[in-house]
Amino acid sequence: QLEKFNSIPDALVTKQNGVWNKTSTEEYIAQSNTISRALIRMGIQKNDKIAIISSNNRTEWHIMDIGVLQTGAQTVPIYPTIGEEDYEYILNHSGSILCFVSDIEVYNKVKNIQANVPALKEVYSFNEIEGCENWTSLLTLGADTSNQDVVEDRKNNVTTQDLATIIYTSGTTGKPKGVMLSHQNIVSNVLNSSKYVSDELTQKVQAAIADLHYRVDVTARNMKIRNTKMIGVIVSSFHIIFVPQVMNGIQKYASEHGYQILFYSSDFS
């Protein structure tokens, strides 16, 4: 759908080594498709589970999330601050076969318990970590577009009732419990919340909507993740996209109209 809408040059922005790196709408879609192609070449099947653990907000999280979901598999986001015992339990309970981590601290915790998680085949990192496979290896593996038709077929066969994610509780009252959310579960929350966004902001965001065209786009799932920066969300024909530059406008609009619900996490900056 890129031909219908103008691209946003800084749809996602992540600060790395003191520099803000921008990712455009086209780049986001292209890299998500690349990840999907790589995962399919790696043998990822529908309903496989892939864990993502990040101690900071970053573009790679969004790309991996959609790249996984497009294949019909599910992501298992895990809080970065929990202990190794909980990592071990969640990875085993979910049956995660791959795990993507943000940095050396998270990587070390996962490596310490990996031997106790027989289903976990490989750990990848977003940062460069010695001895750890980097997530960019998937961008290399998926560069060949010859299996994009398989990606499209997988996307088109994702239904509203399919499982999208398993989000685990903190485990303060016992073992962490997995909350199973379908694509419809997530999108219904966004639809019910869309009335809090002004028409002016809607028009700005609609220009950014592109691709992500399986039956129900699940980008908005990141509202559920505690360690993910909340940025602007809008819905149009069941297509959702995050647009960071409209967040201040949403906050201002909500304040002026007396709304108490703001869609951002405590670490928003």
C-alpha positions as CSV (number, residue, x, y, z in Angstrom):
1,Q,0.0,0.0,0.0
2,L,3.0,2.3,-0.2
3,E,1.7,3.6,-3.5
4,K,-1.4,5.0,-1.7
5,F,0.3,6.8,1.1
6,N,3.3,9.1,1.6
7,S,6.2,7.5,3.5
8,I,7.4,8.8,6.8
9,P,11.2,9.2,6.8
10,D,11.5,8.8,10.6
11,A,8.6,6.4,11.4
12,L,10.9,4.8,14.0
13,V,13.9,6.4,15.6
14,T,16.5,4.8,17.9
15,K,19.5,6.4,19.6
16,Q,22.7,4.4,19.2
17,N,26.1,5.5,20.3
18,G,24.7,9.0,20.9
19,V,23.2,9.3,17.4
20,W,19.5,9.1,16.5
21,N,19.1,6.6,13.6
22,K,15.9,7.0,11.6
23,T,14.0,4.2,9.9
24,S,11.5,5.2,7.2
25,T,8.2,3.4,6.5
26,E,9.7,1.7,3.5
27,E,12.8,0.6,5.4
28,Y,10.6,-0.8,8.2
29,I,8.5,-2.8,5.8
30,A,11.5,-4.0,3.8
31,Q,13.4,-5.2,6.9
32,S,10.4,-6.8,8.4
33,N,9.9,-8.8,5.2
34,T,13.6,-9.6,5.2
35,I,13.3,-11.0,8.7
36,S,10.2,-13.1,7.7
37,R,12.1,-14.5,4.7
38,A,15.0,-15.4,6.9
39,L,12.9,-17.1,9.5
40,I,11.1,-19.2,6.9
41,R,14.4,-20.3,5.5
42,M,15.4,-21.2,9.0
43,G,12.4,-23.5,9.2
44,I,10.1,-21.4,11.4
45,Q,6.5,-22.7,11.2
46,K,3.2,-21.3,12.1
47,N,2.7,-21.3,15.9
48,D,6.4,-21.5,16.7
49,K,7.4,-19.2,19.6
50,I,10.2,-16.7,19.5
51,A,11.2,-14.7,22.6
52,I,12.3,-11.1,22.5
53,I,14.0,-9.5,25.6
54,S,15.1,-5.9,25.4
55,S,16.2,-3.6,28.2
56,N,15.7,-0.5,26.1
57,N,13.4,0.9,23.4
58,R,14.7,0.2,19.9
59,T,13.7,-0.1,16.3
60,E,14.9,-3.7,16.1
61,W,12.2,-4.8,18.5
62,H,9.4,-3.6,16.1
63,I,11.1,-5.1,13.1
64,M,11.6,-8.5,14.7
65,D,8.0,-8.4,16.2
66,I,6.4,-7.9,12.8
67,G,8.9,-10.1,11.0
68,V,7.9,-13.0,13.3
69,L,4.2,-12.4,13.2
70,Q,4.1,-12.3,9.4
71,T,5.2,-15.9,9.4
72,G,2.3,-17.0,11.6
73,A,4.6,-17.6,14.5
74,Q,4.2,-15.8,17.9
75,T,6.5,-13.6,19.9
76,V,7.0,-14.0,23.6
77,P,8.1,-10.7,25.1
78,I,9.9,-11.1,28.4
79,Y,10.7,-8.4,31.0
80,P,14.4,-7.8,31.0
81,T,14.7,-7.2,34.8
82,I,13.4,-10.6,36.0
83,G,15.8,-13.2,37.3
84,E,17.4,-16.1,35.6
85,E,15.0,-18.6,37.2
86,D,12.0,-16.8,35.7
87,Y,13.8,-16.6,32.3
88,E,14.3,-20.3,32.4
89,Y,10.7,-21.0,33.4
90,I,9.1,-18.7,30.7
91,L,11.3,-19.9,27.9
92,N,10.5,-23.5,28.8
93,H,6.8,-22.9,29.4
94,S,6.3,-21.0,26.1
95,G,8.4,-23.5,24.1
96,S,10.5,-20.7,22.6
97,I,12.9,-21.9,20.0
98,L,14.8,-18.7,19.3
99,C,15.5,-15.7,21.6
100,F,16.5,-12.2,20.6
101,V,18.2,-10.1,23.3
102,S,19.2,-6.4,23.4
103,D,22.5,-6.4,25.3
104,I,25.3,-8.2,27.2
105,E,23.4,-8.1,30.5
106,V,20.4,-9.8,29.2
107,Y,22.5,-12.2,27.0
108,N,24.5,-13.4,30.0
109,K,21.3,-14.2,32.0
110,V,19.9,-16.2,29.1
111,K,23.2,-18.0,28.4
112,N,23.4,-19.0,32.1
113,I,20.2,-21.0,31.8
114,Q,20.2,-22.0,28.1
115,A,21.4,-25.5,28.9
116,N,18.2,-26.0,30.9
117,V,16.0,-24.9,28.0
118,P,16.2,-27.8,25.5
119,A,13.9,-26.3,22.9
120,L,15.9,-23.1,22.7
121,K,18.1,-23.5,19.5
122,E,19.8,-20.1,19.3
123,V,20.2,-16.7,21.0
124,Y,20.7,-13.6,18.9
125,S,21.6,-10.1,20.0
126,F,20.7,-6.6,18.8
127,N,24.0,-5.1,20.1
128,E,27.3,-6.5,19.0
129,I,28.3,-9.1,21.5
130,E,31.4,-11.3,21.2
131,G,30.4,-15.0,20.9
132,C,26.7,-14.2,20.2
133,E,25.1,-14.4,16.7
134,N,23.9,-10.9,15.7
135,W,20.4,-10.3,14.5
136,T,21.8,-8.8,11.3
137,S,22.7,-12.3,10.2
138,L,19.0,-12.7,9.5
139,L,19.0,-9.6,7.3
140,T,21.7,-11.2,5.3
141,L,19.9,-14.6,5.1
142,G,16.7,-12.9,4.1
143,A,18.2,-10.6,1.5
144,D,17.2,-13.0,-1.3
145,T,13.6,-12.2,-2.2
146,S,12.9,-15.4,-4.0
147,N,10.7,-16.7,-1.2
148,Q,8.7,-13.5,-0.7
149,D,5.7,-15.3,-2.1
150,V,5.8,-17.7,0.8
151,V,5.8,-14.7,3.2
152,E,2.8,-13.3,1.5
153,D,1.0,-16.6,1.7
154,R,1.8,-16.9,5.4
155,K,0.6,-13.3,6.1
156,N,-2.7,-13.9,4.2
157,N,-3.4,-17.0,6.2
158,V,-3.1,-15.2,9.6
159,T,-6.7,-14.8,11.0
160,T,-8.1,-12.6,13.6
161,Q,-8.5,-15.5,16.0
162,D,-5.0,-16.7,15.6
163,L,-2.7,-16.4,18.6
164,A,-0.5,-13.3,18.3
165,T,1.5,-13.3,21.5
166,I,2.0,-14.7,25.0
167,I,2.7,-12.1,27.6
168,Y,3.8,-13.3,31.0
169,T,2.9,-11.8,34.3
170,S,5.7,-10.6,36.7
171,G,5.4,-13.7,38.9
172,T,5.1,-11.8,42.1
173,T,2.5,-14.2,43.5
174,G,4.0,-17.4,42.1
175,K,5.2,-18.6,38.8
176,P,4.7,-16.2,35.9
177,K,1.5,-16.9,34.0
178,G,1.2,-16.6,30.3
179,V,-1.6,-14.5,28.9
180,M,-2.5,-15.6,25.4
181,L,-3.7,-12.8,23.2
182,S,-5.1,-13.2,19.7
183,H,-4.8,-10.6,16.9
184,Q,-8.4,-9.7,17.6
185,N,-7.7,-9.2,21.3
186,I,-5.1,-6.6,20.5
187,V,-6.8,-4.7,17.7
188,S,-10.1,-4.5,19.6
189,N,-8.3,-2.5,22.3
190,V,-7.0,-0.1,19.7
191,L,-10.4,0.3,18.1
192,N,-12.0,1.1,21.4
193,S,-9.3,3.6,22.2
194,S,-9.2,5.4,18.8
195,K,-11.9,7.9,19.9
196,Y,-9.3,9.6,22.0
197,V,-7.3,10.6,19.0
198,S,-8.3,13.8,17.1
199,D,-9.3,13.9,13.4
200,E,-6.3,16.1,12.7
201,L,-3.9,13.5,14.1
202,T,-5.8,10.8,12.3
203,Q,-5.1,12.5,8.9
204,K,-1.4,12.8,9.8
205,V,-1.1,9.1,10.6
206,Q,-3.2,7.8,7.7
207,A,-0.5,9.1,5.4
208,A,1.9,6.8,7.1
209,I,0.0,3.5,6.8
210,A,1.7,1.1,4.6
211,D,1.7,-2.6,3.9
212,L,1.4,-4.8,7.0
213,H,-1.6,-6.1,5.1
214,Y,-2.5,-9.4,6.6
215,R,-6.0,-9.5,7.9
216,V,-5.4,-7.7,11.2
217,D,-2.2,-5.8,11.7
218,V,-0.7,-6.3,15.1
219,T,1.9,-3.5,15.4
220,A,-0.2,-2.0,18.2
221,R,0.6,-5.1,20.3
222,N,3.6,-3.1,21.6
223,M,1.2,-1.2,23.9
224,K,1.2,-4.3,26.0
225,I,5.0,-4.4,26.5
226,R,6.3,-2.6,29.6
227,N,9.7,-2.0,28.2
228,T,8.6,-0.7,24.8
229,K,8.3,3.1,24.2
230,M,4.7,4.0,23.5
231,I,4.4,6.1,20.4
232,G,1.4,7.4,18.5
233,V,-1.2,4.8,17.3
234,I,-4.1,5.1,15.0
235,V,-6.3,2.7,13.2
236,S,-7.6,2.8,9.6
237,S,-9.2,-0.3,8.0
238,F,-7.5,-2.5,10.5
239,H,-4.1,-1.1,9.7
240,I,-2.0,0.2,12.5
241,I,1.3,2.0,12.5
242,F,3.5,3.8,15.1
243,V,4.3,7.4,14.4
244,P,6.7,9.0,17.0
245,Q,6.3,12.6,15.8
246,V,2.6,12.8,16.7
247,M,3.0,11.6,20.3
248,N,3.3,15.2,21.7
249,G,0.2,16.1,19.7
250,I,-1.8,13.3,21.2
251,Q,-0.6,14.2,24.7
252,K,-1.6,17.9,24.2
253,Y,-5.0,16.9,22.7
254,A,-5.7,14.6,25.7
255,S,-4.7,17.3,28.2
256,E,-6.9,20.0,26.5
257,H,-9.9,17.8,26.4
258,G,-9.6,16.4,29.9
259,Y,-8.7,12.8,28.9
260,Q,-6.9,10.8,31.6
261,I,-5.8,8.0,29.3
262,L,-2.4,8.5,27.6
263,F,-0.9,5.8,25.5
264,Y,2.7,5.9,26.6
265,S,4.9,4.0,29.0
266,S,6.7,5.5,32.0
267,D,10.0,5.5,30.1
268,F,8.7,7.7,27.3
269,S,11.1,10.6,26.6
